[in-house]
Amino acid sequence: MELTPEIKDKLDKLQEKYAAMGQDMAAYLDGLLYADFLTYWDYIHLDTLLSLQSPKTPFPDEEIFIMYHQITELYFKLSLHECKQIAEHPALTVKFFTDRVKRINAYFNALTSSFEVMVNGMEKEQFLKFRMSLLPASGFQSGQYRMIEISATDFSRLVDKSKREELANATIEEKFEYIYWKFGATELSSGKQTLTLKQFIQKYAAQFLQLSKDREHTNFSALYHQLAQEGQDVTQLADELRKLDLFVNVEWPLSHYKSAVRYLERDPVDIAATGGTNWQKYLPPRFQKRIFYPFLWSGNQIEEWGKSWVLSVLKTLHEEK
């Protein structure tokens, strides 16, 4: 093969690169010579990925349940990848911020639109049987989802609505004691924490608290205000943040609510969730009123938050029965 000027130029640049690091370029060329060609299945570790489903029962639909939750966690990881880029950018611009939030919205759009797999993708009879082998595990225990919330908004917005005003000036540790999701895994009759919640706190509490402190001034809400105060045009960014607010705090929990109604609603007594979460009060957006960016919504929109969505889902599901 002829050593064209283009190839010689690339070799010279490689030589400069390795020399700057005190490395021998020839040795690296030997490595390139002897290395096998990369394959798709090796690059994404396909065999390992496909081996990560380990059902606890013989019911075929349990494998669907496992895979969908694994897909969900991968989308959460993609979202956190974007969250980190935004928070740690050395010279954040509105365009970079907006483009990355658009990516997160695309991930959540894929999640919410695909949740039909969970709503109608399994036989109810199979689900109600294999779910008993999962105790006390619950999708409630998704640590990555909580990290997305922490990255997206001021930590005070994650405090249970009954305590937000009282704890407005409290420390992060004090606010964490009243974070909203703790009330979603508390036994209604006794007020005690479920085993699901205790396990979750034991595994993630330190990590959540550290991330909350790291994102105190670099969460999306704080960064938005910072850019706006600098006089930058944040119109498109505001649009994407509103979409994110709806995806995370309305569409995603509502998808779960629809699934819970489909599988767990039973007259006259509803079936309990595997983790003991009181899903009837925890999932509907209109009860929780979780809003990341209240400054981007009108008073009427906040007042009606989630109501029309929940009512329409209930009406549709009851019409199907």
Coordinates of C-alpha atoms in Angstrom, one line a residue:
M1 CA 0.0 0.0 0.0
E2 CA 1.3 3.4 -0.9
L3 CA 2.1 5.7 2.0
T4 CA 0.2 8.8 0.9
P5 CA 0.8 12.2 2.4
E6 CA -2.4 11.8 4.3
I7 CA -1.3 8.6 5.9
K8 CA 2.2 10.0 6.7
D9 CA 0.5 13.0 8.3
K10 CA -1.6 10.7 10.5
L11 CA 1.4 8.6 11.5
D12 CA 3.3 11.8 12.4
K13 CA 0.4 12.9 14.6
L14 CA 0.3 9.5 16.3
Q15 CA 4.0 9.7 16.9
E16 CA 3.6 13.1 18.6
K17 CA 0.7 11.8 20.7
Y18 CA 2.5 8.8 22.1
A19 CA 5.9 10.6 22.4
A20 CA 4.1 13.2 24.6
M21 CA 3.1 10.4 26.9
G22 CA 6.5 8.7 26.9
Q23 CA 5.1 5.8 24.9
D24 CA 6.5 3.8 22.0
M25 CA 4.1 4.1 19.0
A26 CA 5.5 1.0 17.4
A27 CA 4.4 -1.1 20.4
Y28 CA 0.8 0.2 20.0
L29 CA 0.9 -0.5 16.3
D30 CA 1.9 -4.1 17.1
G31 CA -1.1 -4.3 19.4
L32 CA -3.3 -3.0 16.6
L33 CA -1.8 -5.6 14.3
Y34 CA -2.5 -8.5 16.6
A35 CA -5.9 -7.4 17.9
D36 CA -9.1 -9.2 16.6
F37 CA -11.7 -7.2 14.7
L38 CA -14.4 -5.9 17.0
T39 CA -17.9 -7.4 16.8
Y40 CA -21.3 -6.0 17.6
W41 CA -22.0 -8.7 20.2
D42 CA -18.7 -8.2 22.0
Y43 CA -18.9 -4.4 22.0
I44 CA -22.3 -4.3 23.8
H45 CA -21.7 -7.5 25.8
L46 CA -24.8 -9.0 24.2
D47 CA -24.4 -12.5 25.6
T48 CA -24.0 -11.1 29.2
L49 CA -27.0 -8.8 28.6
L50 CA -29.2 -11.7 27.5
S51 CA -28.2 -13.8 30.4
L52 CA -29.4 -11.3 33.1
Q53 CA -33.0 -12.5 33.3
S54 CA -33.5 -15.0 36.2
P55 CA -37.2 -15.6 36.9
K56 CA -38.1 -16.9 40.3
T57 CA -41.1 -18.8 39.1
P58 CA -42.1 -21.0 36.0
F59 CA -44.6 -18.4 34.7
P60 CA -43.5 -17.2 31.3
D61 CA -44.7 -13.7 31.7
E62 CA -42.3 -13.1 34.6
E63 CA -39.5 -12.8 32.1
I64 CA -41.4 -9.9 30.4
F65 CA -41.7 -8.2 33.8
I66 CA -38.0 -8.5 34.4
M67 CA -36.8 -7.4 31.0
Y68 CA -39.1 -4.3 31.0
H69 CA -37.7 -3.2 34.3
Q70 CA -34.2 -3.7 33.1
I71 CA -34.9 -1.6 30.0
T72 CA -36.4 1.1 32.3
E73 CA -33.2 1.2 34.4
L74 CA -31.1 1.6 31.3
Y75 CA -33.2 4.6 30.2
F76 CA -32.8 6.0 33.7
K77 CA -29.0 5.6 33.3
L78 CA -29.1 7.5 30.0
S79 CA -31.1 10.3 31.8
L80 CA -28.5 10.5 34.6
H81 CA -25.7 10.6 32.0
E82 CA -27.3 13.8 30.7
C83 CA -28.0 15.1 34.2
K84 CA -24.3 14.8 35.0
Q85 CA -23.2 16.6 31.8
I86 CA -25.5 19.5 32.6
A87 CA -24.5 19.8 36.2
E88 CA -20.8 19.5 35.7
H89 CA -20.4 21.5 32.5
P90 CA -17.6 24.0 33.1
A91 CA -19.3 26.8 31.0
L92 CA -22.9 25.9 30.7
T93 CA -24.9 27.5 27.9
V94 CA -28.6 27.6 27.3
K95 CA -28.2 25.6 24.1
F96 CA -26.3 22.8 25.8
F97 CA -28.7 22.7 28.7
T98 CA -31.7 22.7 26.4
D99 CA -30.3 20.0 24.1
R100 CA -29.6 17.7 27.0
V101 CA -33.0 18.1 28.6
K102 CA -34.5 17.3 25.1
R103 CA -32.6 14.0 25.3
I104 CA -34.0 13.2 28.7
N105 CA -37.4 14.0 27.5
A106 CA -36.9 11.6 24.5
Y107 CA -35.9 8.9 27.0
F108 CA -39.0 9.4 29.1
N109 CA -41.2 9.7 26.1
A110 CA -39.9 6.2 25.0
L111 CA -40.6 4.9 28.5
T112 CA -44.1 6.3 28.9
S113 CA -45.2 5.3 25.4
S114 CA -43.8 1.7 25.9
F115 CA -45.4 1.2 29.3
E116 CA -48.3 -0.5 27.5
V117 CA -46.0 -3.6 27.8
M118 CA -46.7 -3.5 31.5
V119 CA -50.3 -2.5 31.3
N120 CA -51.5 -5.1 28.8
G121 CA -48.4 -7.2 28.0
M122 CA -48.9 -9.8 30.7
E123 CA -51.7 -12.2 31.7
K124 CA -53.2 -10.9 34.9
E125 CA -53.5 -14.4 36.4
Q126 CA -49.8 -15.0 35.8
F127 CA -48.8 -11.6 37.3
L128 CA -50.8 -12.1 40.4
K129 CA -49.1 -15.4 41.0
F130 CA -45.5 -14.7 40.2
R131 CA -45.5 -11.3 42.0
M132 CA -45.8 -13.1 45.3
S133 CA -42.3 -14.5 44.8
L134 CA -40.9 -10.9 44.6
L135 CA -41.7 -9.8 48.1
P136 CA -40.6 -7.4 49.4
A137 CA -38.9 -6.1 46.3
S138 CA -40.7 -3.3 44.5
G139 CA -40.2 -0.9 41.6
F140 CA -40.4 1.7 44.3
Q141 CA -36.8 0.8 45.0
S142 CA -35.4 2.4 41.9
G143 CA -32.5 4.5 43.1
Q144 CA -31.7 5.9 39.7
Y145 CA -35.2 7.4 39.5
R146 CA -34.7 9.2 42.8
M147 CA -31.3 10.5 41.5
I148 CA -33.0 12.0 38.4
E149 CA -35.5 13.8 40.7
I150 CA -32.7 15.1 42.9
S151 CA -30.8 16.4 39.8
A152 CA -33.9 18.0 38.3
T153 CA -35.1 20.3 41.0
D154 CA -34.5 22.1 44.3
F155 CA -34.5 19.5 47.0
S156 CA -37.4 21.3 48.8
R157 CA -39.7 20.3 46.0
L158 CA -39.2 16.6 46.9
V159 CA -40.3 17.1 50.5
D160 CA -43.9 15.9 51.2
K161 CA -46.3 18.7 50.4
S162 CA -47.5 18.8 54.0
K163 CA -44.0 19.7 55.2
R164 CA -42.6 21.9 52.4
E165 CA -43.4 25.2 53.9
E166 CA -42.4 24.3 57.4
L167 CA -39.0 22.9 56.2
A168 CA -38.2 25.6 53.7
N169 CA -35.1 26.7 55.5
A170 CA -34.1 23.3 57.0
T171 CA -31.0 21.3 56.3
I172 CA -30.9 18.7 53.5
E173 CA -30.7 16.0 56.2
E174 CA -33.8 17.4 57.9
K175 CA -35.7 17.6 54.6
F176 CA -34.7 14.1 53.7
E177 CA -36.6 12.7 56.7
Y178 CA -39.7 14.0 55.0
I179 CA -39.0 13.3 51.4
Y180 CA -42.3 12.4 49.7
W181 CA -41.6 8.8 48.7
K182 CA -41.1 7.7 52.3
F183 CA -44.8 8.3 52.8
G184 CA -45.5 6.0 49.8
A185 CA -44.0 3.0 51.6
T186 CA -45.4 3.5 55.1
E187 CA -48.1 1.2 56.5
L188 CA -51.3 3.2 56.6
S189 CA -52.6 1.5 59.7
S190 CA -49.5 1.6 61.9
G191 CA -47.5 4.4 60.4
K192 CA -44.4 2.2 60.4
Q193 CA -41.9 2.0 57.5
T194 CA -42.3 -1.1 55.4
L195 CA -39.4 -3.5 54.9
T196 CA -39.2 -2.3 51.3
L197 CA -38.5 1.3 52.5
K198 CA -36.0 0.2 55.2
Q199 CA -34.0 -1.8 52.6
F200 CA -34.1 1.2 50.2
I201 CA -32.9 3.7 52.8
Q202 CA -30.2 1.4 54.0
K203 CA -28.8 1.0 50.5
Y204 CA -29.2 4.5 49.1
A205 CA -29.6 7.1 51.8
A206 CA -25.9 8.2 52.0
Q207 CA -25.7 8.3 48.2
F208 CA -28.9 10.4 47.9
L209 CA -27.8 12.8 50.6
Q210 CA -24.4 13.3 48.9
L211 CA -26.0 13.9 45.5
S212 CA -28.4 16.3 47.0
K213 CA -25.6 18.4 48.4
D214 CA -23.6 18.1 45.2
R215 CA -26.7 19.4 43.2
E216 CA -27.7 22.1 45.7
H217 CA -26.6 24.8 43.3
T218 CA -26.4 22.7 40.1
N219 CA -29.8 21.1 39.9
F220 CA -31.9 22.1 36.8
S221 CA -34.0 24.6 38.7
A222 CA -31.0 26.5 40.1
L223 CA -29.2 26.5 36.8
Y224 CA -32.3 27.8 35.0
H225 CA -32.5 30.7 37.4
Q226 CA -28.8 31.4 37.0
L227 CA -29.0 31.6 33.2
A228 CA -32.2 33.7 33.4
Q229 CA -30.7 36.1 35.8
E230 CA -27.7 36.5 33.4
G231 CA -30.2 37.8 30.9
Q232 CA -30.0 34.8 28.5
D233 CA -33.0 33.7 26.4
V234 CA -34.4 30.7 28.3
T235 CA -37.7 30.4 26.4
Q236 CA -36.9 27.1 24.7
L237 CA -35.3 25.7 27.9
A238 CA -38.4 26.6 29.8
D239 CA -40.5 24.6 27.3
E240 CA -38.3 21.5 27.7
L241 CA -38.3 21.8 31.5
R242 CA -42.1 21.9 31.4
K243 CA -42.1 18.8 29.3
L244 CA -39.7 17.1 31.8
D245 CA -42.0 18.1 34.7
L246 CA -45.0 16.5 33.0
F247 CA -43.0 13.3 32.0
V248 CA -41.5 12.7 35.4
N249 CA -44.3 13.9 37.7
V250 CA -47.4 13.1 35.7
E251 CA -47.0 10.8 32.7
W252 CA -44.6 8.3 34.3
P253 CA -46.4 7.8 37.7
L254 CA -49.7 7.8 35.8
S255 CA -48.4 4.9 33.6
H256 CA -47.7 3.0 36.8
Y257 CA -51.1 3.9 38.2
K258 CA -52.8 2.6 35.1
S259 CA -50.9 -0.7 35.5
A260 CA -51.7 -0.9 39.2
V261 CA -55.4 -0.4 38.4
R262 CA -55.2 -3.0 35.7
Y263 CA -53.6 -5.7 37.9
L264 CA -54.3 -4.7 41.5
E265 CA -57.7 -3.1 41.6
R266 CA -60.3 -5.5 43.0
D267 CA -63.8 -4.9 44.4
P268 CA -64.3 -4.4 47.2
V269 CA -60.7 -4.4 48.5
D270 CA -57.7 -3.5 46.4
I271 CA -54.7 -5.9 46.2
A272 CA -51.6 -4.6 48.1
A273 CA -48.5 -3.8 46.1
T274 CA -45.5 -6.2 46.7
G275 CA -43.6 -3.6 48.7
G276 CA -46.5 -2.6 50.8
T277 CA -46.7 0.7 49.1
N278 CA -50.1 2.4 49.3
W279 CA -50.3 2.9 45.5
Q280 CA -53.8 4.3 45.6
K281 CA -52.5 7.5 47.3
Y282 CA -48.9 7.4 46.2
L283 CA -49.1 7.1 42.4
P284 CA -51.9 9.6 41.3
P285 CA -50.2 12.9 40.4
R286 CA -53.2 14.9 41.7
F287 CA -52.5 13.7 45.3
Q288 CA -48.8 14.2 45.4
K289 CA -48.7 17.5 43.6
R290 CA -45.0 17.0 42.8
I291 CA -44.0 19.9 40.5
F292 CA -40.3 20.5 39.8
Y293 CA -40.8 24.0 38.3
P294 CA -43.8 25.8 39.8
F295 CA -42.4 29.1 38.5
L296 CA -43.1 27.8 35.0
W297 CA -46.8 27.1 35.5
S298 CA -49.8 29.2 36.1
G299 CA -51.8 29.1 39.3
N300 CA -54.6 27.3 37.6
Q301 CA -52.3 24.7 36.1
I302 CA -50.8 24.0 39.5
E303 CA -54.3 23.7 41.0
E304 CA -55.4 21.2 38.4
W305 CA -52.1 19.3 38.3
G306 CA -52.7 15.7 37.2
K307 CA -56.5 15.7 37.8
S308 CA -57.7 15.4 34.2
W309 CA -55.1 12.7 33.4
V310 CA -56.1 10.5 36.4
L311 CA -59.8 10.9 35.7
S312 CA -59.4 10.0 32.1
V313 CA -57.4 6.8 32.9
L314 CA -59.9 5.6 35.4
K315 CA -62.8 6.2 33.0
T316 CA -61.1 4.3 30.2
L317 CA -60.1 1.4 32.4
H318 CA -63.6 1.0 33.9
E319 CA -65.1 1.1 30.5
E320 CA -62.9 -1.7 29.4
K321 CA -64.1 -4.0 32.3

